[in-house]
Structures are given as structure tokens and as C-alpha cells.
Short mmCIF file of C-alpha atoms and ligand atoms in Angstrom, two decimals:
data_model
loop_
_atom_site.label_atom_id
_atom_site.label_comp_id
_atom_site.label_asym_id
_atom_site.label_seq_id
_atom_site.Cartn_x
_atom_site.Cartn_y
_atom_site.Cartn_z
CA UNK A 1 6.49 -2.28 4.26
CA UNK A 2 7.32 -4.58 1.32
CA UNK A 3 10.61 -3.95 -0.50
CA UNK A 4 10.13 -1.69 -3.53
CA UNK A 5 11.06 -3.00 -6.94
CA UNK A 6 13.82 -1.46 -9.06
CA UNK A 7 13.67 0.30 -12.46
CA UNK A 8 15.93 -0.95 -15.22
CA UNK A 9 15.98 1.11 -18.38
CA UNK A 10 17.34 -0.32 -21.63
CA UNK A 11 18.17 1.77 -24.65
CA UNK A 12 20.00 0.97 -27.85
CA UNK A 13 20.24 1.92 -31.48
CA UNK A 14 17.88 -0.07 -33.70
CA UNK A 15 19.55 -3.37 -34.62
CA UNK A 16 21.90 -3.48 -31.58
CA UNK A 17 20.15 -6.57 -30.20
CA UNK A 18 18.37 -5.03 -27.22
CA UNK A 19 15.19 -7.08 -27.53
CA UNK A 20 17.15 -10.32 -27.90
CA UNK A 21 19.12 -9.56 -24.75
CA UNK A 22 15.98 -8.64 -22.74
CA UNK A 23 14.30 -11.91 -23.91
CA UNK A 24 17.37 -13.87 -22.82
CA UNK A 25 17.19 -12.31 -19.34
CA UNK A 26 13.55 -13.39 -19.16
CA UNK A 27 14.45 -16.98 -20.22
CA UNK A 28 17.18 -17.08 -17.54
CA UNK A 29 14.45 -16.45 -14.95
CA UNK A 30 15.48 -12.93 -13.89
CA UNK A 31 12.47 -11.48 -12.07
CA UNK A 32 10.97 -8.47 -13.87
CA UNK A 33 7.86 -7.14 -15.56
CA UNK A 34 7.68 -4.70 -18.44
CA UNK A 35 6.40 -1.17 -18.16
CA UNK A 36 3.49 -1.04 -20.61
CA UNK A 37 3.60 2.18 -22.63
CA UNK A 38 0.66 4.30 -23.69
CA UNK A 39 0.15 5.18 -27.35
CA UNK A 40 -2.35 7.07 -29.46
CA UNK A 41 -1.94 4.75 -32.44
CA UNK A 42 -4.69 2.17 -32.96
CA UNK A 43 -4.06 -1.47 -32.00
CA UNK A 44 -2.52 -3.71 -34.68
CA UNK A 45 -3.54 -7.36 -35.20
CA UNK A 46 -3.62 -9.27 -31.95
CA UNK A 47 -2.45 -6.42 -29.74
CA UNK A 48 -4.29 -6.25 -26.42
CA UNK A 49 -5.14 -3.26 -24.23
CA UNK A 50 -2.90 -3.15 -21.16
CA UNK A 51 -0.62 -5.92 -22.46
CA UNK A 52 1.12 -4.45 -25.50
CA UNK A 53 0.04 -0.84 -24.88
CA UNK A 54 -2.58 1.28 -23.24
CA UNK A 55 -4.40 2.57 -26.28
CA UNK A 56 -5.59 6.14 -25.98
CA UNK A 57 -7.12 8.64 -28.39
CA UNK A 58 -4.89 11.63 -29.25
CA UNK A 59 -7.20 13.80 -27.08
CA UNK A 60 -6.90 11.46 -24.09
CA UNK A 61 -3.15 11.35 -24.52
CA UNK A 62 -2.89 15.13 -24.70
CA UNK A 63 -5.03 15.47 -21.54
CA UNK A 64 -2.61 13.18 -19.69
CA UNK A 65 0.35 15.22 -20.91
CA UNK A 66 -1.31 18.38 -19.54
CA UNK A 67 -2.01 16.64 -16.26
CA UNK A 68 1.70 15.69 -15.94
CA UNK A 69 0.94 11.96 -15.99
CA UNK A 70 3.88 10.98 -18.22
CA UNK A 71 7.46 10.31 -17.11
CA UNK A 72 8.44 10.77 -20.72
CA UNK A 73 6.63 10.88 -24.04
CA UNK A 74 7.30 11.47 -27.66
CA UNK A 75 5.15 12.69 -30.53
CA UNK A 76 6.57 10.55 -33.29
CA UNK A 77 4.48 12.42 -35.80
CA UNK A 78 1.51 14.71 -35.56
CA UNK A 79 -1.03 13.21 -33.14
CA UNK A 80 0.88 9.91 -32.83
CA UNK A 81 2.21 9.76 -29.30
CA UNK A 82 4.08 7.17 -27.25
CA UNK A 83 4.90 7.50 -23.57
CA UNK A 84 5.56 6.01 -20.16
CA UNK A 85 2.91 6.66 -17.54
CA UNK A 86 4.20 7.51 -14.07
CA UNK A 87 1.31 5.51 -12.56
CA UNK A 88 2.34 2.37 -14.48
CA UNK A 89 5.92 2.42 -13.14
CA UNK A 90 4.99 3.56 -9.60
CA UNK A 91 2.28 0.92 -9.18
CA UNK A 92 4.58 -1.95 -10.19
CA UNK A 93 7.57 -0.70 -8.17
CA UNK A 94 5.38 -0.23 -5.11
CA UNK A 95 4.18 -3.85 -5.53
CA UNK A 96 7.79 -4.97 -5.25
CA UNK A 97 8.22 -5.73 -8.95
CA UNK A 98 11.32 -4.88 -10.92
CA UNK A 99 10.19 -2.89 -13.93
CA UNK A 100 11.97 -2.91 -17.29
CA UNK A 101 11.63 0.08 -19.58
CA UNK A 102 12.56 -0.33 -23.21
CA UNK A 103 12.74 3.29 -24.47
CA UNK A 104 14.78 5.63 -26.50
CA UNK A 105 17.91 7.50 -25.27
CA UNK A 106 16.18 10.80 -24.51
CA UNK A 107 13.37 9.09 -22.63
CA UNK A 108 15.84 6.88 -20.73
CA UNK A 109 17.92 9.80 -19.49
CA UNK A 110 14.79 11.73 -18.46
CA UNK A 111 13.37 8.83 -16.46
CA UNK A 112 16.75 8.34 -14.76
CA UNK A 113 16.67 12.00 -13.70
CA UNK A 114 13.33 11.44 -12.01
CA UNK A 115 14.16 8.20 -10.16
CA UNK A 116 17.90 8.59 -9.44
CA UNK A 117 19.32 5.62 -7.57
CA UNK A 118 16.06 3.64 -7.90
CA UNK A 119 16.77 3.35 -11.64
CA UNK A 120 19.63 1.87 -13.63
CA UNK A 121 20.18 2.83 -17.30
CA UNK A 122 21.82 0.26 -19.55
CA UNK A 123 22.92 1.10 -23.07
CA UNK A 124 23.33 -1.77 -25.52
CA UNK A 125 26.15 -0.86 -27.84
CA UNK A 126 26.71 -2.41 -31.30
CA UNK A 127 30.35 -3.45 -31.79
CA UNK A 128 30.70 -0.82 -34.55
CA UNK A 129 28.64 1.29 -36.90
CA UNK A 130 29.70 -1.03 -39.76
CA UNK A 131 28.39 -4.06 -37.84
CA UNK A 132 25.12 -2.30 -37.14
CA UNK A 133 24.72 -1.40 -40.82
CA UNK A 134 25.32 -5.03 -41.77
CA UNK A 135 22.76 -6.28 -39.24
CA UNK A 136 20.16 -3.81 -40.45
CA UNK A 137 20.80 -4.80 -44.09
CA UNK A 138 20.67 -8.50 -43.23
CA UNK A 139 17.29 -8.08 -41.56
CA UNK A 140 16.13 -6.80 -44.98
CA UNK A 141 12.98 -5.33 -43.53
CA UNK A 142 14.02 -1.79 -44.35
CA UNK A 143 14.72 0.13 -47.52
CA UNK A 144 18.22 1.49 -48.12
CA UNK A 145 17.32 5.09 -47.20
CA UNK A 146 15.58 3.89 -44.03
CA UNK A 147 18.77 2.02 -43.07
CA UNK A 148 20.86 5.17 -43.67
CA UNK A 149 18.46 7.10 -41.45
CA UNK A 150 18.70 4.53 -38.66
CA UNK A 151 22.52 4.50 -38.91
CA UNK A 152 22.60 8.32 -38.61
CA UNK A 153 20.33 8.12 -35.58
CA UNK A 154 22.53 5.37 -34.12
CA UNK A 155 25.60 7.58 -34.37
CA UNK A 156 23.80 10.29 -32.38
CA UNK A 157 22.62 7.75 -29.80
CA UNK A 158 26.08 6.20 -29.39
CA UNK A 159 27.38 9.72 -28.72
CA UNK A 160 25.17 9.74 -25.57
CA UNK A 161 26.18 6.29 -24.27
CA UNK A 162 28.56 7.74 -21.68
CA UNK A 163 25.58 9.25 -19.88
CA UNK A 164 24.24 5.79 -19.06
CA UNK A 165 25.04 3.92 -15.82
CA UNK A 166 26.30 0.91 -17.78
CA UNK A 167 27.19 0.05 -21.38
CA UNK A 168 27.04 -3.50 -22.70
CA UNK A 169 28.77 -4.11 -26.01
CA UNK A 170 26.88 -6.67 -28.05
CA UNK A 171 29.68 -8.21 -30.08
CA UNK A 172 29.22 -11.81 -28.94
CA UNK A 173 25.58 -12.30 -27.90
CA UNK A 174 26.12 -14.76 -25.03
CA UNK A 175 28.87 -12.56 -23.53
CA UNK A 176 26.54 -9.56 -23.79
CA UNK A 177 23.72 -11.48 -22.09
CA UNK A 178 26.02 -12.58 -19.27
CA UNK A 179 27.17 -9.02 -18.77
CA UNK A 180 23.60 -7.63 -18.78
CA UNK A 181 22.54 -10.37 -16.33
CA UNK A 182 25.37 -9.47 -13.95
CA UNK A 183 24.54 -5.74 -14.00
CA UNK A 184 20.82 -6.48 -13.61
CA UNK A 185 21.07 -9.01 -10.74
CA UNK A 186 23.60 -6.90 -8.80
CA UNK A 187 21.36 -3.89 -9.09
CA UNK A 188 18.17 -5.63 -7.93
CA UNK A 189 20.05 -7.16 -5.01
CA UNK A 190 21.40 -3.77 -3.88
P1 5GP B 201 5.31 0.58 -32.60
O1 5GP B 201 4.24 1.52 -33.15
O2 5GP B 201 5.98 -0.15 -33.69
O3 5GP B 201 4.78 -0.30 -31.54
O4 5GP B 201 6.42 1.49 -31.89
C1 5GP B 201 7.00 2.55 -32.55
C2 5GP B 201 8.08 3.21 -31.76
O5 5GP B 201 7.57 3.79 -30.55
C3 5GP B 201 9.20 2.29 -31.36
O6 5GP B 201 10.41 2.81 -31.86
C4 5GP B 201 9.22 2.32 -29.84
O7 5GP B 201 10.54 2.32 -29.34
C5 5GP B 201 8.56 3.65 -29.54
N1 5GP B 201 7.93 3.59 -28.23
C6 5GP B 201 7.16 2.62 -27.72
N2 5GP B 201 6.81 2.89 -26.43
C7 5GP B 201 7.40 4.06 -26.11
C8 5GP B 201 7.44 4.87 -24.90
O8 5GP B 201 6.87 4.56 -23.86
N3 5GP B 201 8.15 6.03 -24.98
C9 5GP B 201 8.79 6.43 -26.09
N4 5GP B 201 9.47 7.59 -26.05
N5 5GP B 201 8.81 5.71 -27.24
C10 5GP B 201 8.13 4.52 -27.26
#
């Protein structure tokens, strides 16, 4: 039987640099594919079915919830769902692929409970709340009250960091990428 792939789950407060670190791992040639999430929101712009998301109607999504097909899901607001399909992760892992999940703290801890040692959870930590606030302000894509909301959420998320298998502090980006690479490559070799 072919070797099963591993599951690597990244979570971080918004603005902590998680996407940048995951992109750097890809550029360094670390072998992984993404878990494609399902959503009940309509596609935006160039988004493609099965590449960015699996696009479902709210009714289809709810039917899959009832059938127990999600490892985790969230109803962000009424009728607008996002979730990770068990079939998506299992199919890729069975094919020997390492699967990266980029999901929120609650989802990450739930998926870890299901897969145990087959999964590694990595929390990307901003160097401080002040630094996070500065990064979110510098991005200038959000209004002030939205930034305050994200900072409050970040404080809650950081409070759960000790429940992750590993924490990478993103103070200096290249140090953080090296650290994430080390954790990732050790885990997939184990
Ligand atoms: P967007 O609509 O901009 O693509 O995504 C909105 C939010 O949904 C993001 O914060 C993203 O993290 C979250 N999201 C995307 N996929 C999933 C998923 O599989 N599970 C959960 N819980 N949230 C997700």
C-alpha cells in the first residue's frame, strides 16, 4: 500500500502572515496540496469550481452537514457556510499527498481531534498585539472598527495557541519561514 500523506493545519489571527508563510513553503518546493473548502457563497470573479472552492447552494451544504460529510464547518452568517469536506482530505491523504488546511482556530482543533497523530496543527503567532494592529492598519483594507474587531478576535485566538502542536512566532519573516519549514518537513518524514 502506498504511504499515506499527512495533514498540516495552519491557523493564525488575521494579519499574522500565515498566507505569506504558506506561499514561501510552496516556493521552497515542500510537497503539499491544499484542501479545497466548500462554501455556499457564489463564486467571485475568476474563482473556479474545485480549485478555489466547491460551490454549493445553501440547501446542498445543509444536506451534507446532515449527512456528516464535514470535518468542520462554520455558518459565517445566515445561509453562508464554509467547511472542510472529509472526502476531500481523505482522498488526497490516501493518494499519498500532504494536505494543508488553512482554517480558523476552532476548525483546526476539531480536525486535529479527528485525525490525531496523522495531523499537525501549527499556530502562526504575531510578535505582539500592537504589531498585529500596526500590520492591519498598514494594509489599509479595513475600516477602524473592523480592525478593532479583528484585534479582539486575535486576542481570543492567541489565548488558544497553547492547544496547537507547534507555535511559530512571525517576528522576522525569514526566521518564521525557516521554523515552519523545519516543523513541516520533520512531520512529513515521520
Ligand atoms: P472568502 O469568502 O473571503 O473566500 O472567505 C471568508 C472566510 O471563510 C475566511 O475567513 C476563511 O478563513 C473562511 N473559510 C474558508 N474556508 C473555510 C473552511 O473550510 N472552514 C472554515 N471554518 N472557514 C473557512
